[in-house]
Amino acid sequence: MIFRSLHQFSAAALSTVVLVSALAACAPAPSDPAGASATPPTASPAPAPEVGEENPAPDMESALLEREEFFDAQQQPRDGSLLSAKTPEQQEFIAQQRAYLESQGATWAPETESLLLATTLDACETAILNNHRTDADIFATHVSSSPLFAQVAQGDEAAEQGLASIMVFGMSFVCPSDAEQWDAAYTEVYG
């Protein structure tokens, strides 16, 4: 996946991110992990067509084209450098998440912002490549195969759940038409 480069994270930054993830694990479910009164931008989720004779699975070429268009619209570097909020949706997500985490005593760092954007953009990418169909299995596979989750959570289930919560919350801003399915999958995986 494009945003999964970890070389830019120092040991100190990763420690901060683990703290951030652990704090987020204490937050409400991803539909409102920041307890924010502001509602993220919403889009009517397009119902996912069933794959079958009438609706064959789209070809990978279309999914890859959609992914490229998505990444172009996100305006993020693809060279492994730190990510920072560029679009209004990303800025609102980061502002709400930063306010919440700082209210919990965490220290914000550019590496934290980059990590939260990277995990959210990776999830949006996975949604695109799975034709916007997500269930608990796809969600769990995404989390368990993510180098970001592996390095940040380091086997700590609370940190993994906290980062997953923030990821799904971020999707409600960055790729809102996929957020509802990912929220349902989050609830099924983590209870």
Tab-separated table of C-alpha atoms in Angstrom:
chain	number	residue	atom	x	y	z
A	1	MET	CA	0.000	0.000	0.000
A	2	ILE	CA	1.230	3.480	-0.785
A	3	PHE	CA	1.311	5.131	2.653
A	4	ARG	CA	2.765	2.287	4.715
A	5	SER	CA	6.369	3.484	4.864
A	6	LEU	CA	7.617	3.600	8.440
A	7	HIS	CA	11.151	4.844	7.986
A	8	GLN	CA	10.132	8.381	8.947
A	9	PHE	CA	9.046	7.372	12.473
A	10	SER	CA	11.648	7.610	15.211
A	11	ALA	CA	11.489	5.434	18.321
A	12	ALA	CA	10.308	8.438	20.347
A	13	ALA	CA	7.581	9.225	17.851
A	14	LEU	CA	6.401	5.617	17.859
A	15	SER	CA	6.248	5.701	21.655
A	16	THR	CA	4.059	8.788	21.406
A	17	VAL	CA	1.873	7.067	18.840
A	18	VAL	CA	1.485	3.989	21.051
A	19	LEU	CA	0.373	6.303	23.870
A	20	VAL	CA	-2.052	8.032	21.505
A	21	SER	CA	-3.433	4.679	20.369
A	22	ALA	CA	-3.814	3.457	23.929
A	23	LEU	CA	-5.646	6.653	24.905
A	24	ALA	CA	-7.939	6.259	21.925
A	25	ALA	CA	-8.832	2.745	23.075
A	26	CYS	CA	-10.615	4.363	26.014
A	27	ALA	CA	-12.685	6.489	23.662
A	28	PRO	CA	-16.221	5.692	22.520
A	29	ALA	CA	-16.781	3.601	19.393
A	30	PRO	CA	-15.417	4.997	16.109
A	31	SER	CA	-18.667	6.631	15.132
A	32	ASP	CA	-17.668	9.375	17.613
A	33	PRO	CA	-14.261	8.574	19.152
A	34	ALA	CA	-13.528	12.189	19.922
A	35	GLY	CA	-16.853	12.744	21.617
A	36	ALA	CA	-17.055	15.678	19.241
A	37	SER	CA	-20.176	17.728	18.969
A	38	ALA	CA	-19.369	18.548	15.368
A	39	THR	CA	-20.628	16.079	12.858
A	40	PRO	CA	-18.229	14.972	10.131
A	41	PRO	CA	-19.213	15.630	6.569
A	42	THR	CA	-21.575	12.982	5.368
A	43	ALA	CA	-22.304	11.531	2.021
A	44	SER	CA	-25.061	9.164	1.190
A	45	PRO	CA	-23.427	5.768	1.146
A	46	ALA	CA	-23.917	4.123	-2.179
A	47	PRO	CA	-25.338	0.665	-1.707
A	48	ALA	CA	-22.796	-1.928	-2.729
A	49	PRO	CA	-24.179	-3.979	-5.594
A	50	GLU	CA	-24.135	-7.714	-5.118
A	51	VAL	CA	-21.706	-9.575	-7.311
A	52	GLY	CA	-23.555	-11.941	-9.584
A	53	GLU	CA	-24.734	-12.355	-13.115
A	54	GLU	CA	-26.402	-8.931	-13.226
A	55	ASN	CA	-23.540	-7.130	-11.427
A	56	PRO	CA	-20.219	-8.753	-12.222
A	57	ALA	CA	-17.223	-7.814	-10.122
A	58	PRO	CA	-15.514	-4.743	-11.547
A	59	ASP	CA	-12.210	-5.292	-13.202
A	60	MET	CA	-9.058	-4.488	-11.286
A	61	GLU	CA	-8.158	-1.837	-13.842
A	62	SER	CA	-11.187	0.247	-12.795
A	63	ALA	CA	-10.345	-0.161	-9.108
A	64	LEU	CA	-6.738	0.866	-9.709
A	65	LEU	CA	-7.858	3.916	-11.684
A	66	GLU	CA	-10.249	4.907	-8.882
A	67	ARG	CA	-7.443	4.448	-6.348
A	68	GLU	CA	-5.123	6.735	-8.325
A	69	GLU	CA	-7.841	9.375	-8.618
A	70	PHE	CA	-8.458	9.119	-4.876
A	71	PHE	CA	-4.769	9.555	-4.027
A	72	ASP	CA	-4.423	12.475	-6.432
A	73	ALA	CA	-7.363	14.174	-4.702
A	74	GLN	CA	-5.767	13.608	-1.278
A	75	GLN	CA	-2.676	15.665	-2.276
A	76	GLN	CA	-0.308	13.602	-0.122
A	77	PRO	CA	3.334	12.827	-0.969
A	78	ARG	CA	4.016	9.262	-2.039
A	79	ASP	CA	7.724	9.291	-1.314
A	80	GLY	CA	7.606	8.131	2.302
A	81	SER	CA	7.826	11.631	3.781
A	82	LEU	CA	5.531	12.683	6.604
A	83	LEU	CA	1.904	13.301	5.720
A	84	SER	CA	0.042	16.388	6.872
A	85	ALA	CA	-3.585	17.396	6.493
A	86	LYS	CA	-4.103	19.035	3.106
A	87	THR	CA	-7.785	18.809	2.172
A	88	PRO	CA	-10.583	20.383	4.245
A	89	GLU	CA	-11.783	16.880	5.183
A	90	GLN	CA	-8.331	15.829	6.366
A	91	GLN	CA	-7.920	19.101	8.278
A	92	GLU	CA	-11.224	18.653	10.109
A	93	PHE	CA	-10.398	15.023	10.997
A	94	ILE	CA	-6.973	15.979	12.319
A	95	ALA	CA	-8.289	19.028	14.214
A	96	GLN	CA	-10.925	16.945	16.005
A	97	GLN	CA	-8.558	14.075	16.732
A	98	ARG	CA	-5.795	16.383	17.937
A	99	ALA	CA	-8.180	18.254	20.260
A	100	TYR	CA	-9.427	14.984	21.719
A	101	LEU	CA	-5.993	13.443	22.228
A	102	GLU	CA	-4.559	16.607	23.766
A	103	SER	CA	-7.569	16.769	26.116
A	104	GLN	CA	-6.532	13.288	27.258
A	105	GLY	CA	-2.994	14.457	28.047
A	106	ALA	CA	-1.240	13.248	24.894
A	107	THR	CA	1.376	15.365	23.156
A	108	TRP	CA	0.724	15.963	19.466
A	109	ALA	CA	3.574	15.519	16.993
A	110	PRO	CA	3.876	15.657	13.203
A	111	GLU	CA	4.520	11.891	13.267
A	112	THR	CA	1.172	11.368	14.995
A	113	GLU	CA	-0.640	13.326	12.291
A	114	SER	CA	1.197	11.404	9.590
A	115	LEU	CA	0.367	8.044	11.153
A	116	LEU	CA	-3.330	8.823	11.564
A	117	LEU	CA	-3.610	10.064	7.993
A	118	ALA	CA	-1.657	7.066	6.672
A	119	THR	CA	-3.838	4.508	8.458
A	120	THR	CA	-6.996	6.272	7.282
A	121	LEU	CA	-5.809	6.574	3.675
A	122	ASP	CA	-4.744	2.911	3.686
A	123	ALA	CA	-8.224	1.898	4.821
A	124	CYS	CA	-9.815	4.023	2.102
A	125	GLU	CA	-7.494	2.371	-0.414
A	126	THR	CA	-8.502	-1.081	0.821
A	127	ALA	CA	-12.164	-0.096	0.497
A	128	ILE	CA	-11.601	1.007	-3.098
A	129	LEU	CA	-9.692	-2.143	-4.032
A	130	ASN	CA	-12.484	-4.272	-2.513
A	131	ASN	CA	-15.133	-2.479	-4.595
A	132	HIS	CA	-16.397	-0.640	-1.502
A	133	ARG	CA	-17.510	-3.898	0.101
A	134	THR	CA	-16.187	-4.426	3.589
A	135	ASP	CA	-17.073	-7.007	6.185
A	136	ALA	CA	-15.453	-8.158	9.409
A	137	ASP	CA	-13.079	-10.501	7.550
A	138	ILE	CA	-11.790	-7.774	5.229
A	139	PHE	CA	-11.481	-5.386	8.173
A	140	ALA	CA	-9.582	-7.910	10.317
A	141	THR	CA	-7.293	-8.838	7.416
A	142	HIS	CA	-6.579	-5.180	6.746
A	143	VAL	CA	-5.606	-4.533	10.368
A	144	SER	CA	-3.611	-7.756	10.811
A	145	SER	CA	-1.651	-7.280	7.576
A	146	SER	CA	-0.885	-3.585	8.088
A	147	PRO	CA	2.772	-2.814	8.853
A	148	LEU	CA	1.584	0.388	10.533
A	149	PHE	CA	-0.644	-1.489	12.960
A	150	ALA	CA	2.070	-4.083	13.594
A	151	GLN	CA	4.734	-1.543	14.439
A	152	VAL	CA	2.516	0.776	16.472
A	153	ALA	CA	0.459	-1.771	18.413
A	154	GLN	CA	3.296	-4.306	18.799
A	155	GLY	CA	0.797	-6.980	19.788
A	156	ASP	CA	-1.080	-4.771	22.281
A	157	GLU	CA	-4.777	-5.359	21.572
A	158	ALA	CA	-5.882	-2.105	23.252
A	159	ALA	CA	-3.456	-0.067	21.123
A	160	GLU	CA	-4.614	-1.910	17.991
A	161	GLN	CA	-8.264	-1.266	18.810
A	162	GLY	CA	-7.556	2.393	19.584
A	163	LEU	CA	-5.753	2.948	16.294
A	164	ALA	CA	-8.535	1.094	14.442
A	165	SER	CA	-11.094	3.357	16.106
A	166	ILE	CA	-9.249	6.467	14.961
A	167	MET	CA	-8.841	4.982	11.466
A	168	VAL	CA	-12.597	4.425	11.107
A	169	PHE	CA	-13.319	7.886	12.509
A	170	GLY	CA	-10.934	9.352	9.923
A	171	MET	CA	-12.751	7.495	7.161
A	172	SER	CA	-15.936	9.368	8.059
A	173	PHE	CA	-14.126	12.484	6.787
A	174	VAL	CA	-11.800	11.185	4.059
A	175	CYS	CA	-13.939	8.479	2.421
A	176	PRO	CA	-17.359	8.859	4.070
A	177	SER	CA	-19.224	6.511	1.738
A	178	ASP	CA	-17.156	3.616	3.138
A	179	ALA	CA	-17.200	4.634	6.806
A	180	GLU	CA	-20.515	3.013	7.726
A	181	GLN	CA	-19.416	-0.455	6.553
A	182	TRP	CA	-16.043	-0.073	8.284
A	183	ASP	CA	-17.754	1.083	11.472
A	184	ALA	CA	-19.994	-1.996	11.411
A	185	ALA	CA	-16.986	-4.230	10.764
A	186	TYR	CA	-15.080	-2.539	13.612
A	187	THR	CA	-17.988	-3.271	15.964
A	188	GLU	CA	-18.146	-6.892	14.815
A	189	VAL	CA	-14.394	-7.395	15.254
A	190	TYR	CA	-13.937	-5.568	18.564
A	191	GLY	CA	-17.409	-5.867	20.070
